[in-house]
Short mmCIF file of C-alpha atoms in Angstrom, two decimals:
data_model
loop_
_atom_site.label_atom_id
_atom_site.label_comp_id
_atom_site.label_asym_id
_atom_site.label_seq_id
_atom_site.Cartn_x
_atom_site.Cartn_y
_atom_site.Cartn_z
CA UNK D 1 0.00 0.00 0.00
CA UNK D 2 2.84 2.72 0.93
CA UNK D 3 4.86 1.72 -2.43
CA UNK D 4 1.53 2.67 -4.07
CA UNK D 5 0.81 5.70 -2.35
CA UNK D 6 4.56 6.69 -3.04
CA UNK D 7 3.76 6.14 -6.79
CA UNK D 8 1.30 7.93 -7.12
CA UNK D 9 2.48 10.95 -5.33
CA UNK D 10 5.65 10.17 -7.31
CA UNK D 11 3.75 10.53 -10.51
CA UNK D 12 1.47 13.63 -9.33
CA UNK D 13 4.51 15.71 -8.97
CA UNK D 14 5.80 14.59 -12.11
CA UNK D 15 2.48 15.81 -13.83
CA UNK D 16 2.79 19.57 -11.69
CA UNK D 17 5.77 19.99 -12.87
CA UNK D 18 5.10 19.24 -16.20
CA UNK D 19 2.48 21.38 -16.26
CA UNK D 20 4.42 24.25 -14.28
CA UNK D 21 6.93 23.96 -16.98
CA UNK D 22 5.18 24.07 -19.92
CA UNK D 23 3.48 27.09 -18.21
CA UNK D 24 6.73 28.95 -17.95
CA UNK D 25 7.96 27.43 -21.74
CA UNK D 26 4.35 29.03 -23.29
CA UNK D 27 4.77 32.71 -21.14
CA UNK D 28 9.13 32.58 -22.88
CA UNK D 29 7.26 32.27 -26.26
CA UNK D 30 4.98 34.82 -25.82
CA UNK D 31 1.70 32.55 -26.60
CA UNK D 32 -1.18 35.11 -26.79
CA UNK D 33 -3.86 33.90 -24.09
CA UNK D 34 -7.55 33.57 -24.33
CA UNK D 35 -9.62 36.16 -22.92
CA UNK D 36 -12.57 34.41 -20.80
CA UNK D 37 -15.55 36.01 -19.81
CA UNK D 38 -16.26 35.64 -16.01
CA UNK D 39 -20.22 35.18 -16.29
CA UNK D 40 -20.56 32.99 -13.50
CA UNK D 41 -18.16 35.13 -11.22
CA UNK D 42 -20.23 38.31 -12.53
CA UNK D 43 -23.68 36.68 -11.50
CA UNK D 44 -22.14 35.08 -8.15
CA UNK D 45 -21.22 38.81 -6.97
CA UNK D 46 -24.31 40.87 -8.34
CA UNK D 47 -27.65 38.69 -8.18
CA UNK D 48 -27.45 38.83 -4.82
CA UNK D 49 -27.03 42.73 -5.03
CA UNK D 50 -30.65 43.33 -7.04
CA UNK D 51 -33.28 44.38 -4.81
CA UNK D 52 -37.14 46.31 -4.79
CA UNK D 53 -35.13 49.71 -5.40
CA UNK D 54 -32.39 48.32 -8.26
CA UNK D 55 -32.31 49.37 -11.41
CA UNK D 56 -31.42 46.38 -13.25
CA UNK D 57 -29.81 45.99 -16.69
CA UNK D 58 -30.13 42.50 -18.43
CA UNK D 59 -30.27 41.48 -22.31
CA UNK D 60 -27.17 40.66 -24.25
CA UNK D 61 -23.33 41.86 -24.85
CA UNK D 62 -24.83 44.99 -26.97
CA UNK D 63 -26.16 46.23 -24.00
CA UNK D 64 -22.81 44.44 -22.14
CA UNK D 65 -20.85 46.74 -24.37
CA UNK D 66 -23.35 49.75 -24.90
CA UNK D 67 -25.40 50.63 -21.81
CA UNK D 68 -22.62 51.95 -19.27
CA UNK D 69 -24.19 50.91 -15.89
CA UNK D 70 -21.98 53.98 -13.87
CA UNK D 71 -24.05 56.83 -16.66
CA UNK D 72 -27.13 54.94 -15.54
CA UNK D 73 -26.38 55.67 -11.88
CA UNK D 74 -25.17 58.93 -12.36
CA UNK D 75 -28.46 60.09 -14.79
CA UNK D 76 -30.76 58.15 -11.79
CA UNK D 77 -29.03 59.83 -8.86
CA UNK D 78 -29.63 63.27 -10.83
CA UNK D 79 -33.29 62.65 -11.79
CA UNK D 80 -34.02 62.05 -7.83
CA UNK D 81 -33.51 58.04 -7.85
CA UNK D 82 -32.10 56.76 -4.44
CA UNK D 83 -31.29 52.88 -5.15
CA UNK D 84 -28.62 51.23 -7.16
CA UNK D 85 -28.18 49.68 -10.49
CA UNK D 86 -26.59 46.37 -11.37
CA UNK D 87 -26.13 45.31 -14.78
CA UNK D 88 -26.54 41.43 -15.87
CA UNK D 89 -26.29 41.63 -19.25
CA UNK D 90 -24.52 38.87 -20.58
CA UNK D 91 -22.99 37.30 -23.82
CA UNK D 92 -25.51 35.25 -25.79
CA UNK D 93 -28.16 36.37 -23.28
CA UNK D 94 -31.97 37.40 -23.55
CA UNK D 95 -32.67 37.89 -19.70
CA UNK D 96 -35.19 35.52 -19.41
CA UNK D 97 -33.14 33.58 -16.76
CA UNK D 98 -32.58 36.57 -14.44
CA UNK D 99 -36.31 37.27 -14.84
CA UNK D 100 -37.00 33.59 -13.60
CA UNK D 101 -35.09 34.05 -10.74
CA UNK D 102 -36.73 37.37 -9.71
CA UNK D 103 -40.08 35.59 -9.41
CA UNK D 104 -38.76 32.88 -8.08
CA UNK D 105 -37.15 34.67 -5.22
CA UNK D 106 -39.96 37.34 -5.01
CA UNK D 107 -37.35 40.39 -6.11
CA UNK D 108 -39.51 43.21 -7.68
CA UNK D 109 -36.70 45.69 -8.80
CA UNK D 110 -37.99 49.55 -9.22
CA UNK D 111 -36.60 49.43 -13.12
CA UNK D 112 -35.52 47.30 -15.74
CA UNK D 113 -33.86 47.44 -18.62
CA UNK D 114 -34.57 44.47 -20.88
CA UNK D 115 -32.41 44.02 -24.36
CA UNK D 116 -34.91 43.07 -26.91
CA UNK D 117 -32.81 40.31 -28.49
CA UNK D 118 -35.17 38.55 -30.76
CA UNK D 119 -32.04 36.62 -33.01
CA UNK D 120 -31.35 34.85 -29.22
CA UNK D 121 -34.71 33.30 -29.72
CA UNK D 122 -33.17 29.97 -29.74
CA UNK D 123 -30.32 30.13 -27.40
CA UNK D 124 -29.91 28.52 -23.86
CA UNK D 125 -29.20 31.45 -21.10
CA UNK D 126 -26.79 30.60 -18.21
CA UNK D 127 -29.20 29.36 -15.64
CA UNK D 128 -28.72 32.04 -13.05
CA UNK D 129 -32.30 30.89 -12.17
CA UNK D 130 -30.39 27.63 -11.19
CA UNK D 131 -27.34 28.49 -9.42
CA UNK D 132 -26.64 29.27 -5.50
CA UNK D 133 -25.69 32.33 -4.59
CA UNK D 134 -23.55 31.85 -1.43
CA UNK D 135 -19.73 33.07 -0.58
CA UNK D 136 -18.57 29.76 -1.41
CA UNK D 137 -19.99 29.48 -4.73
CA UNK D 138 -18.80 33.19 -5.35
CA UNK D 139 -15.18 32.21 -3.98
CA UNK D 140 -15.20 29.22 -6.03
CA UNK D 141 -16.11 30.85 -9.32
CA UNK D 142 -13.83 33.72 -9.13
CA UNK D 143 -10.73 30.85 -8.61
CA UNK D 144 -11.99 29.12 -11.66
CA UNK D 145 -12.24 32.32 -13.21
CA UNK D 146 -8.71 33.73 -12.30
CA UNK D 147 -7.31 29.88 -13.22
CA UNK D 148 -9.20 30.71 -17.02
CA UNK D 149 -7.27 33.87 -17.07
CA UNK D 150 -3.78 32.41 -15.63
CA UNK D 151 -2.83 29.02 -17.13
CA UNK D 152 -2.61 27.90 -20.48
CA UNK D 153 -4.03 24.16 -19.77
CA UNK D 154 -7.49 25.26 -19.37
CA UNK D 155 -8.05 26.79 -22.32
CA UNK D 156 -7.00 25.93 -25.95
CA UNK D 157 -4.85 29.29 -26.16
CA UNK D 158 -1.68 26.86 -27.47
CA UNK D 159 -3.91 25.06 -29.97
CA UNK D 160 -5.37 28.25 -31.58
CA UNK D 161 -1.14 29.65 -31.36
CA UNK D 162 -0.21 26.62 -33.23
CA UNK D 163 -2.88 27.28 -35.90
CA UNK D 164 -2.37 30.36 -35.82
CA UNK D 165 -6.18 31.30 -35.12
CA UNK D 166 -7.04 35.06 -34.57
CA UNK D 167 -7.91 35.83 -31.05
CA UNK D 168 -11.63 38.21 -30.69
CA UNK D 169 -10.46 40.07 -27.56
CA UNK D 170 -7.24 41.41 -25.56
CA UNK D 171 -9.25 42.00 -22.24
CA UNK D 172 -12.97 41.01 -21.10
CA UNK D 173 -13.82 42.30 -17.75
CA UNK D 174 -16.52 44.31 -15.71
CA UNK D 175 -16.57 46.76 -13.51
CA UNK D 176 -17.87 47.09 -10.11
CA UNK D 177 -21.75 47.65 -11.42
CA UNK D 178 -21.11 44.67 -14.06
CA UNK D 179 -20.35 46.96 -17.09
CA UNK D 180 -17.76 45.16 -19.64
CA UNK D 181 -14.67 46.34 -20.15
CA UNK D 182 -13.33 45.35 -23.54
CA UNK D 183 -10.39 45.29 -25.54
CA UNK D 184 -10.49 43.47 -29.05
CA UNK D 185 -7.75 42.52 -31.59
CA UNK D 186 -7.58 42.80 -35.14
CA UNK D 187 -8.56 45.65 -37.04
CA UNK D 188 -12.36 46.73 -37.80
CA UNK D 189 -12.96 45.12 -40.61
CA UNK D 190 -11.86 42.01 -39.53
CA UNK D 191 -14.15 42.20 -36.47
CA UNK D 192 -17.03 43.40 -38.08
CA UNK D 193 -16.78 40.54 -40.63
CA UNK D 194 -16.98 37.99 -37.49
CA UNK D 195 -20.27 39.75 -36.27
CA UNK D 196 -21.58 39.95 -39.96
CA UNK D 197 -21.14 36.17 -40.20
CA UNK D 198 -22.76 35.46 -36.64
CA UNK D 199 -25.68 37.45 -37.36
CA UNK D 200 -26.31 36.06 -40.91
CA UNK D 201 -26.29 32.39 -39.31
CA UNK D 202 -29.19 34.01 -36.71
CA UNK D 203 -30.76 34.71 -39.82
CA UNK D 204 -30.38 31.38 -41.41
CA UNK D 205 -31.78 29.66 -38.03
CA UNK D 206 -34.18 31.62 -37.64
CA UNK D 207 -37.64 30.66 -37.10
CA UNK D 208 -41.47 32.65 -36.36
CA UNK D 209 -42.33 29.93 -34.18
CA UNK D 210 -39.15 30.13 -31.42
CA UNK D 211 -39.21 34.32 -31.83
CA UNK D 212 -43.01 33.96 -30.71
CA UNK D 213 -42.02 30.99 -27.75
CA UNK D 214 -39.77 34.12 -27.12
CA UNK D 215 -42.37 36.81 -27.19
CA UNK D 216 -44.71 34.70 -24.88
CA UNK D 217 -41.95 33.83 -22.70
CA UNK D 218 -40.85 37.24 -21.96
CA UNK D 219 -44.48 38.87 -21.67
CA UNK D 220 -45.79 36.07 -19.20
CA UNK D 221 -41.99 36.82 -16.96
CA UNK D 222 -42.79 40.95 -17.79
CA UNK D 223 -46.27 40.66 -16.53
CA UNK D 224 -45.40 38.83 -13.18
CA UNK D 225 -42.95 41.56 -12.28
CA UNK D 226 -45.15 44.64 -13.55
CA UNK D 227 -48.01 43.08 -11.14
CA UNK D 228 -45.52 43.47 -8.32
CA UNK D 229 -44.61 46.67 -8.86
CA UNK D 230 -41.79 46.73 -11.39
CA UNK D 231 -40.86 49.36 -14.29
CA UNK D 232 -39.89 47.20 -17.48
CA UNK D 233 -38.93 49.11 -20.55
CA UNK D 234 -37.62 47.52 -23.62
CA UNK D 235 -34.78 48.43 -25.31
CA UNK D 236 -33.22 47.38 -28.81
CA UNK D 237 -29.90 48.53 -29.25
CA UNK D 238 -28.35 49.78 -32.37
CA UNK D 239 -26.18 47.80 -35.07
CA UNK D 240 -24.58 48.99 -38.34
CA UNK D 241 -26.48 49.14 -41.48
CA UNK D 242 -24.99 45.72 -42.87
CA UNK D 243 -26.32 44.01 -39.47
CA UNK D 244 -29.29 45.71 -39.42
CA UNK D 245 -30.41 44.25 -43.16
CA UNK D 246 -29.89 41.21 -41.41
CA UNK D 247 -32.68 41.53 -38.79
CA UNK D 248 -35.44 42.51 -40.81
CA UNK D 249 -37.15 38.84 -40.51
CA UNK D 250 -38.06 40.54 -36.36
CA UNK D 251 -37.94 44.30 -36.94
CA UNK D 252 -40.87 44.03 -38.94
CA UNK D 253 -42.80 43.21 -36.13
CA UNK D 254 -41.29 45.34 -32.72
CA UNK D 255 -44.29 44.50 -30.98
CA UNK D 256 -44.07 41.24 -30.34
CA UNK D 257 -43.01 41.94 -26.78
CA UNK D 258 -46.30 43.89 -25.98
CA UNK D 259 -45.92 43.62 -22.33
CA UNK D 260 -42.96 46.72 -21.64
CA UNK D 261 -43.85 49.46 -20.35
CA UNK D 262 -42.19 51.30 -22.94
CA UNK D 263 -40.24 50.17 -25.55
CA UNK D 264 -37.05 52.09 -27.20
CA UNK D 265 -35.89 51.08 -30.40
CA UNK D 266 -32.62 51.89 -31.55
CA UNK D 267 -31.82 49.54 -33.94
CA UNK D 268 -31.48 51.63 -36.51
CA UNK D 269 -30.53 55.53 -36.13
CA UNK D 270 -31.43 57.81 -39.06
CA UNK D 271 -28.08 58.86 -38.65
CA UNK D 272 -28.72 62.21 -39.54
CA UNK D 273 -27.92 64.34 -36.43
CA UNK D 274 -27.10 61.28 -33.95
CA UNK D 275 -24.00 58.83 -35.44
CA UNK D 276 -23.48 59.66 -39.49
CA UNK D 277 -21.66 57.03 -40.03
CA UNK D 278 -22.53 53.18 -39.64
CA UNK D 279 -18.25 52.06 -39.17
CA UNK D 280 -15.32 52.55 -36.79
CA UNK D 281 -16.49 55.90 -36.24
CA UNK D 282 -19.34 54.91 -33.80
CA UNK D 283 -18.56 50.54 -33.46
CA UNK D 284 -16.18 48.07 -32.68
CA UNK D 285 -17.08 45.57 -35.04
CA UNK D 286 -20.53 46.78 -36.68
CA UNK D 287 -22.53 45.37 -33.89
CA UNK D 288 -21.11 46.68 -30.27
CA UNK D 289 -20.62 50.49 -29.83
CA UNK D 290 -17.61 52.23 -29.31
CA UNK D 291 -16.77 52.74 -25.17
CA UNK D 292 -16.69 56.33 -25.82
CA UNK D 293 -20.08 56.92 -27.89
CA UNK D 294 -21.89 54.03 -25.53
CA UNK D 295 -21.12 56.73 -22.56
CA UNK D 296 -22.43 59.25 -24.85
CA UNK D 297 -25.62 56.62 -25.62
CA UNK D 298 -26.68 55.32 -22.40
CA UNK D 299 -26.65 59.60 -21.13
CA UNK D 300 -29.05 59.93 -24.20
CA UNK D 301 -31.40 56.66 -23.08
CA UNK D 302 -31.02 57.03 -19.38
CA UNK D 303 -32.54 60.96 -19.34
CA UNK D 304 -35.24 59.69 -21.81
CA UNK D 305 -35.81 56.61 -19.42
CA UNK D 306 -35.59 57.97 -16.08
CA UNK D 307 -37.62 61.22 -17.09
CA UNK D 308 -40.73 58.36 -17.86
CA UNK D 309 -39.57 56.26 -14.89
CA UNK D 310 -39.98 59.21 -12.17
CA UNK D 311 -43.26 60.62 -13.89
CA UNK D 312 -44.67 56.89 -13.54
CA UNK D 313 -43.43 57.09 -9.68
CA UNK D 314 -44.85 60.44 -9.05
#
């Protein structure tokens, strides 16, 4: 039993420092390493931070990227609003999970901010209607997280080196409110050539009857939370011109969420006054604004929101 113990301990330090030096051998050649996202390690540290006087931000990265939760706060704070805001907008997300877990847990935030994602129709969300939110689960997550970030081996960062495979983004990160911090690679066009091609396979995959399973979902979760006292406006966010062709199979039809309080559609500017031009000037890659214009954005929506929100709270 002890010689087998001392093999196996033999070998596990063998395999550490294997690892530990092909660590080291990857960091001498300068591998560029994968970005991750920390979604889990987002949600364990703000769900439990949304209460009856949050606003609350949730959709997809476009409002990830373009709604800057810190304007939000400071537009609330000047149009007489005392609570916070948290923003759990996610990649690939349409919100209906954090929804589910308001009801669940009988959370009736003041205001929300709901990214109309219609092409998301079909995706699975990230269950935060499923998880635990407890300080080990939130300890544990931002490890894994911070492992993601730090070692090679958990991540096929080497793989995509050897094949020389672009990487999408330099940094990924949020702030304290859950607003993303990003840093891409590659030059525009490049970028916006990726979106173009994720959006046109939305558009392939699309279907009437999962947008309206998505329409029905969302009103029924809407409705629950407007009965208990919450503020839900709907927002679609805007896109270049060449992405925007691409969602005409929805935009036809912007009422097929009917139960917002309000919904703001900026999927398409005119352009005229507001951003004339539909490239680099205003987006990182045709679909997510520009840090410096989404400030500029999210002042515009937040007056228009709050000065609604506070009349309805008169």
């Amino acid at each position: 039993m002890n010689r087998f113990l001392k093999k196996t301990l033999a070998v596990l330090i063998a395999f550490v420092a294997l690892v530990a030096a092909l660590e080291i051998l990857y960091r001498l050649l300068k591998v560029p390493k994968i970005t991750h996202q920390n979604i889990h390690a987002k949600a364990q540290t703000l769900m439990p931070r949304i209460n009856n006087n949050t606003i609350l931000i949730i959709g997809d990265s476009r409002l990830e990227w373009g709604m800057k939760p810190q304007t939000v706060l400071e537009k609330s704070k000047a149009a007489g609003f005392s609570g916070n805001v948290v923003d759990m907008a996610m990649p690939g997300s349409n919100g209906l999970d954090v929804m589910q877990y308001l009801i669940a847990n009988n959370i009736q935030p003041k205001l929300i901010i709901h990214g109309y994602a219609p092409n998301y129709s079909s995706y699975n969300n990230h269950g935060f209607d499923k998880e635990d939110y407890t300080a080990y689960n939130k300890i544990s997550e931002n490890f894994s997280y911070w492992l993601d970030q730090h070692l090679y081996f958990r991540d096929p960062s080497v793989l995509n080196w050897l094949k020389r495979a672009p990487l999408y983004f330099k940094k990924h990160t949020y702030d304290s409110l859950g607003g993303a911090l990003v840093e891409e690679y590659g030059d525009y066009n490049f970028r916006a050539s990726s979106q173009y091609d994720m959006f046109k396979s939305f558009k392939n995959n699309f279907t009437r009857a999962s947008w309206l399973q998505y329409c029905h979902t969302a009103d029924s979760a809407i409705g629950v939370l407007k009965k208990r006292g919450s503020i839900v406006y709907g927002l679609a966010m805007p896109v270049s011109k060449k992405i925007h062709g691409l969602l005409n199979d929805v935009n036809s039809d912007t009422a097929g969420i009917t139960s917002y309080n309000k919904f703001y559609d900026f999927s398409f500017f005119t352009y005229t006054n507001e951003a004339p031009a539909h490239d680099s000037t205003y987006f990182l890659d045709g679909c997510h604004l520009l840090p410096v214009y989404a400030i500029v954005f999210t002042g515009k929506v937040a007056d228009s929101l709050m000065k609604d929100f506070m009349k309805q709270n008169k």
